[in-house]
Coordinates of C-alpha atoms in Angstrom, one line a residue:
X283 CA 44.9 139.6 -47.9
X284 CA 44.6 138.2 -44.3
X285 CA 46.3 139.9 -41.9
X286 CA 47.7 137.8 -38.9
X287 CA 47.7 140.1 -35.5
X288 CA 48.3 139.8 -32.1
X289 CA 46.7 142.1 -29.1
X290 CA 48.5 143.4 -26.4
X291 CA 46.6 144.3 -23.6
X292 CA 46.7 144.1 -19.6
X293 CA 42.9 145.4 -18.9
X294 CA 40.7 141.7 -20.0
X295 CA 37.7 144.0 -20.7
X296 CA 39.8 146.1 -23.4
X297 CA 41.6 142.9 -24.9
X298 CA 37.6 141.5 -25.2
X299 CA 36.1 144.8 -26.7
X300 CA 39.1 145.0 -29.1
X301 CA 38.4 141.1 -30.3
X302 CA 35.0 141.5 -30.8
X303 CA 35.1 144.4 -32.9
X304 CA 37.5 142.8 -35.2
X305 CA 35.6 139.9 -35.4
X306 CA 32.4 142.3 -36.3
X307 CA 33.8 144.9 -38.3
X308 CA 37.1 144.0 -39.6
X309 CA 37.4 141.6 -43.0
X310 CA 40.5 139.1 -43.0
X311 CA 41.9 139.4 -39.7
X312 CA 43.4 136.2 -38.0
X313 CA 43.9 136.8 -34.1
X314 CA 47.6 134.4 -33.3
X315 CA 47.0 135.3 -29.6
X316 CA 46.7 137.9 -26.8
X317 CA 48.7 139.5 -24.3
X318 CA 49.1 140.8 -21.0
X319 CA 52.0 142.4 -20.9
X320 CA 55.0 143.2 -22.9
X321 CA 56.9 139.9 -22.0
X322 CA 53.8 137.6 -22.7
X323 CA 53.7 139.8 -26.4
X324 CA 57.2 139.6 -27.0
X325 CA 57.3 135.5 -26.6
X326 CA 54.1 135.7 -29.2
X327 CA 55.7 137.8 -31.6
X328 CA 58.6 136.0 -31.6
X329 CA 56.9 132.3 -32.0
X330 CA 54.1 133.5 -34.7
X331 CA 55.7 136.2 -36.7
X332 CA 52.4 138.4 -37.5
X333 CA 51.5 140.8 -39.9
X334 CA 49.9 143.6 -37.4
X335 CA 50.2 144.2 -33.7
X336 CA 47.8 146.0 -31.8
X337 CA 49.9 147.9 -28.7
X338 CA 48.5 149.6 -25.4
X339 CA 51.3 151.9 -24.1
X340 CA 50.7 151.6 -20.1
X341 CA 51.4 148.1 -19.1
X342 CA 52.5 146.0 -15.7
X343 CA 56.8 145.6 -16.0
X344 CA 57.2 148.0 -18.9
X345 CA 55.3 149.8 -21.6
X346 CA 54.7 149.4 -25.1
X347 CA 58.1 151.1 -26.1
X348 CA 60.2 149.2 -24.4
X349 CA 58.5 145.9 -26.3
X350 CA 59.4 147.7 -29.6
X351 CA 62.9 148.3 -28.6
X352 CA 63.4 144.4 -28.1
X353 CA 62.2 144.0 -31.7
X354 CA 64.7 146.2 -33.9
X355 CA 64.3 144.4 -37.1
X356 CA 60.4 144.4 -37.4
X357 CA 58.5 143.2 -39.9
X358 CA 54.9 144.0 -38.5
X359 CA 52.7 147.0 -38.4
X360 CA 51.6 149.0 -35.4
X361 CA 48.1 150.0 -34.3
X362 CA 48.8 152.1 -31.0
X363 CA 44.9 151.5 -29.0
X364 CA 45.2 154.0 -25.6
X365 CA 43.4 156.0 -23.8
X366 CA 46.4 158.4 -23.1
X367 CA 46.8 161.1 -26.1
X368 CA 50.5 162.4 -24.9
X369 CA 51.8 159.1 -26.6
X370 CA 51.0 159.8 -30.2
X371 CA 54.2 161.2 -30.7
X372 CA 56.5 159.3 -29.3
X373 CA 54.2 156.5 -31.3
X374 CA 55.4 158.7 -34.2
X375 CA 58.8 158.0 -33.7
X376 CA 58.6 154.3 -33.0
X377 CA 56.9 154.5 -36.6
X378 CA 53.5 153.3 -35.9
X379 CA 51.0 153.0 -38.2
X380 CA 48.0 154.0 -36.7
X381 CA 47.2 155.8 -33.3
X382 CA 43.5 154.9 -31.7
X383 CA 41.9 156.5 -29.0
X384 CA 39.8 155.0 -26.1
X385 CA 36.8 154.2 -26.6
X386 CA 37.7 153.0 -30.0
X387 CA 35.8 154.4 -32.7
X388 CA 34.7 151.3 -35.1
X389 CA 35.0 153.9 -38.5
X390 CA 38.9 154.7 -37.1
X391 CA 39.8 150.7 -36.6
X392 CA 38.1 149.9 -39.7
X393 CA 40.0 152.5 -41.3
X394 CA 43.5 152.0 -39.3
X395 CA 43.4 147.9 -40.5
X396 CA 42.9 148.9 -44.4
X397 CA 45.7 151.0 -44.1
X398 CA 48.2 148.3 -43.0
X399 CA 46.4 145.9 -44.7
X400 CA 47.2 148.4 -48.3
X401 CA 51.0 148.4 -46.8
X402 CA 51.0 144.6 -46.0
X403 CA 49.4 144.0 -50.0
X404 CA 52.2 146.3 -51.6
X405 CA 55.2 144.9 -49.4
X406 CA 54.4 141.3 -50.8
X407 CA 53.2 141.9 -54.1
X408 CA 57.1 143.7 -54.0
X409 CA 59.5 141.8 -52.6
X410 CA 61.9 139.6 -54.4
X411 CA 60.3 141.1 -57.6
X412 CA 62.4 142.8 -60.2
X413 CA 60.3 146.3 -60.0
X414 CA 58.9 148.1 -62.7
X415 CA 59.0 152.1 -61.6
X416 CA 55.9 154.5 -62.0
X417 CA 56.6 155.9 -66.1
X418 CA 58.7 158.8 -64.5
X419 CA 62.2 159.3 -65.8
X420 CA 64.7 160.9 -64.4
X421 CA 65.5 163.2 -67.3
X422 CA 67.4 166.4 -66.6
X423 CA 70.3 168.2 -65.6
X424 CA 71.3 169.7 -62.0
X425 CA 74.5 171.8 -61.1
X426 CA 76.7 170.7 -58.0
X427 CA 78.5 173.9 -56.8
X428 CA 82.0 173.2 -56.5
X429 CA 85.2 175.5 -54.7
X430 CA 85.9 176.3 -58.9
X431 CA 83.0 176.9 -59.7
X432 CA 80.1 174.1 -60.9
X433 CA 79.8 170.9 -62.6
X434 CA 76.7 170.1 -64.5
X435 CA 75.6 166.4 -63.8
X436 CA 72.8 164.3 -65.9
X437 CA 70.3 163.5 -63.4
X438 CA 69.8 159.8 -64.7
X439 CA 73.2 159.2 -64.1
X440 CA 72.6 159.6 -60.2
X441 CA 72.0 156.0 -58.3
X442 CA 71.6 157.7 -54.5
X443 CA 72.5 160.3 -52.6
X444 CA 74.1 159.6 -49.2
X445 CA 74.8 162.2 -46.0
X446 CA 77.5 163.0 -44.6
X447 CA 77.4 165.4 -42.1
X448 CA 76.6 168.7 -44.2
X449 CA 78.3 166.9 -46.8
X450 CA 76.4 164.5 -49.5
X451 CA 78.5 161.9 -51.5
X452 CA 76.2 161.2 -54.8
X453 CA 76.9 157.7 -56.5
X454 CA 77.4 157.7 -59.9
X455 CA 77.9 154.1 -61.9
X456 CA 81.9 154.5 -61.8
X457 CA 82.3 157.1 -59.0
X458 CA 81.3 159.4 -56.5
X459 CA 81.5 163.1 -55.8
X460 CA 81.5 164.8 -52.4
X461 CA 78.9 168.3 -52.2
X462 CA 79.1 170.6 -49.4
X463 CA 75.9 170.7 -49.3
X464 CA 73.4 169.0 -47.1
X465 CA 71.1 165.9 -47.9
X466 CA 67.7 168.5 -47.8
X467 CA 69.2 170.5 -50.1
X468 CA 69.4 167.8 -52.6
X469 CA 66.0 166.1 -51.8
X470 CA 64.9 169.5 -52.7
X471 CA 66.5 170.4 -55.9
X472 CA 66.0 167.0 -57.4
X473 CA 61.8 167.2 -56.0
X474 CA 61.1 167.6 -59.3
X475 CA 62.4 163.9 -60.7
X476 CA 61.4 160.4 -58.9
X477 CA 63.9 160.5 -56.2
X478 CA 62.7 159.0 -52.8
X479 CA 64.1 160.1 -49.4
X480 CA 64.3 156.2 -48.3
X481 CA 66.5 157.2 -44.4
X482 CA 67.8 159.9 -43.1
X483 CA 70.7 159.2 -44.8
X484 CA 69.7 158.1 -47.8
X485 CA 68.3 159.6 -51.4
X486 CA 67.6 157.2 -54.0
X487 CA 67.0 157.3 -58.0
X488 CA 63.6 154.8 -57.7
X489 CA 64.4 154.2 -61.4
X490 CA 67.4 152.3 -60.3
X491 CA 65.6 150.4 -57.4
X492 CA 65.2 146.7 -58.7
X493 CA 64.0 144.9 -55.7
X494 CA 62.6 145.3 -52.4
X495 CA 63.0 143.4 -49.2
X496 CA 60.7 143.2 -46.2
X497 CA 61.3 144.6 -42.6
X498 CA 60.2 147.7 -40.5
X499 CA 61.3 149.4 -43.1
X500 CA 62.8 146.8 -45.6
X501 CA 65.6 147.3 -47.8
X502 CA 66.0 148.3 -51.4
X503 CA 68.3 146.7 -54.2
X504 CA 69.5 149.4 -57.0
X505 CA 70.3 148.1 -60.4
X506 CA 74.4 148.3 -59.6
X507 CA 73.3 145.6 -57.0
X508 CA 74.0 148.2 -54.2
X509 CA 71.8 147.4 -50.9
X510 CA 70.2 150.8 -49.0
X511 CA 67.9 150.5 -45.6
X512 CA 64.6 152.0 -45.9
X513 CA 63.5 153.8 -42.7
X514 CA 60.3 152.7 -41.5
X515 CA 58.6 156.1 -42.0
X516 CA 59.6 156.3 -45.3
X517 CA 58.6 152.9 -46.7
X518 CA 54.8 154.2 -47.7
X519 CA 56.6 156.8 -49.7
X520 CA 58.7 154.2 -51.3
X521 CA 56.2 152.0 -52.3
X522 CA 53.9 154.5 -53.5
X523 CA 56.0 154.8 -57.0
X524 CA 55.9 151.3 -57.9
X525 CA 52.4 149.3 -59.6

């Protein structure tokens, strides 16, 4: 698929080398524009809506974080392109999907666009589609410790799994229970059945996830018609059990 992309860049010479390498080496890229700073790339993000956003993190009036922080609700992918390592983590957390290094290396932003290109293919081919799961069922049977003792729950019959606090509330199709016990300790007891850690607060039965909506991390619709937000770090993960 194409992938429309913006580059934002204060040094000309670095905004030039950038758009002739993508020009030369990268298949399917349409450039909507380039920026100088993070107000020039906001304004372009906002009018043109694209698919990938190249970022330099050291700018005039700001830096590429505080662009990202105007944008909650993203829909685009993020290839970091700096000279300054000490960013890669707090690139991490703003859920980027790449992280270059200057001088770019052509193999690395060859390889960096065909990953959010893969993510970009998968999103569309998903959304607003009724979703056909990997052929993994949820087959089996885990205890929940209880003050009395245990009760012994069908795995199937688990929709998600939501935190709270060192508590978890797991949704059944009529009701819920309430575990002292924390969300980790159920992503790790049901690791060996196709549940997905979608948020930080959320574990989800991806053979009750029916539709998926687009954003930075998107959304997911379960069969009960209940709505869940997908973390942006977790959407590969997600998307990675469906065809």
């Amino acid at each position: 698929m194409e992938l429309k992309a913006i580059i934002v860049e204060d040094e000309a010479n670095s905004r030039e080398i950038l758009r002739n390498y993508l020009a030369k080496y990268c298949d399917g890229i349409k450039l909507l524009g380039e920026a100088a700073n993070i107000e020039q790339g906001l304004s372009l993000i906002q009018n043109h809506e694209p698919d990938l956003v190249f970022l330099d993190v050291e700018m005039p009036f700001g830096n590429a974080f505080d662009l990202l922080e105007k944008i909650p609700d993203r829909s685009f992918e993020t290839i970091f392109v700096t000279a300054y390592n000490q960013y890669a983590m707090d690139a991490l957390n703003h859920h980027a999907a790449y992280y270059l290094m200057k001088p770019i290396n052509i193999d690395e932003l060859v390889k960096a666009v065909e990953y959010v290109r893969a993510i970009k293919e998968k999103e569309n081919a998903l959304e607003g589609q009724v979703l056909k799961a990997r052929p993994i069922k949820a087959e089996g049977k885990i205890t929940l410790p209880q003050q009395d003792g245990f009760q012994v729950l069908e795995v199937g019959d688990i929709y998600f799994c939501k935190a709270d606090d060192n508590y978890t509330e797991i949704y059944l199709e009529k009701k819920k229970i309430v575990v002292s016990k924390t969300l980790k300790y159920f992503e790790d007891a049901l690791q060996p059945y196709p549940f997905a850690r979608i948020h930080k607060s959320y574990l989800v039965n991806v053979s009750e996830v029916v539709k998926y909506k687009k954003g930075k991390g998107g959304s997911v619709i379960l069969s009960n018609g209940k709505e869940l937000s997908v973390s942006a770090s977790k959407k590969a993960e997600l998307l990675s059990y469906f065809q």
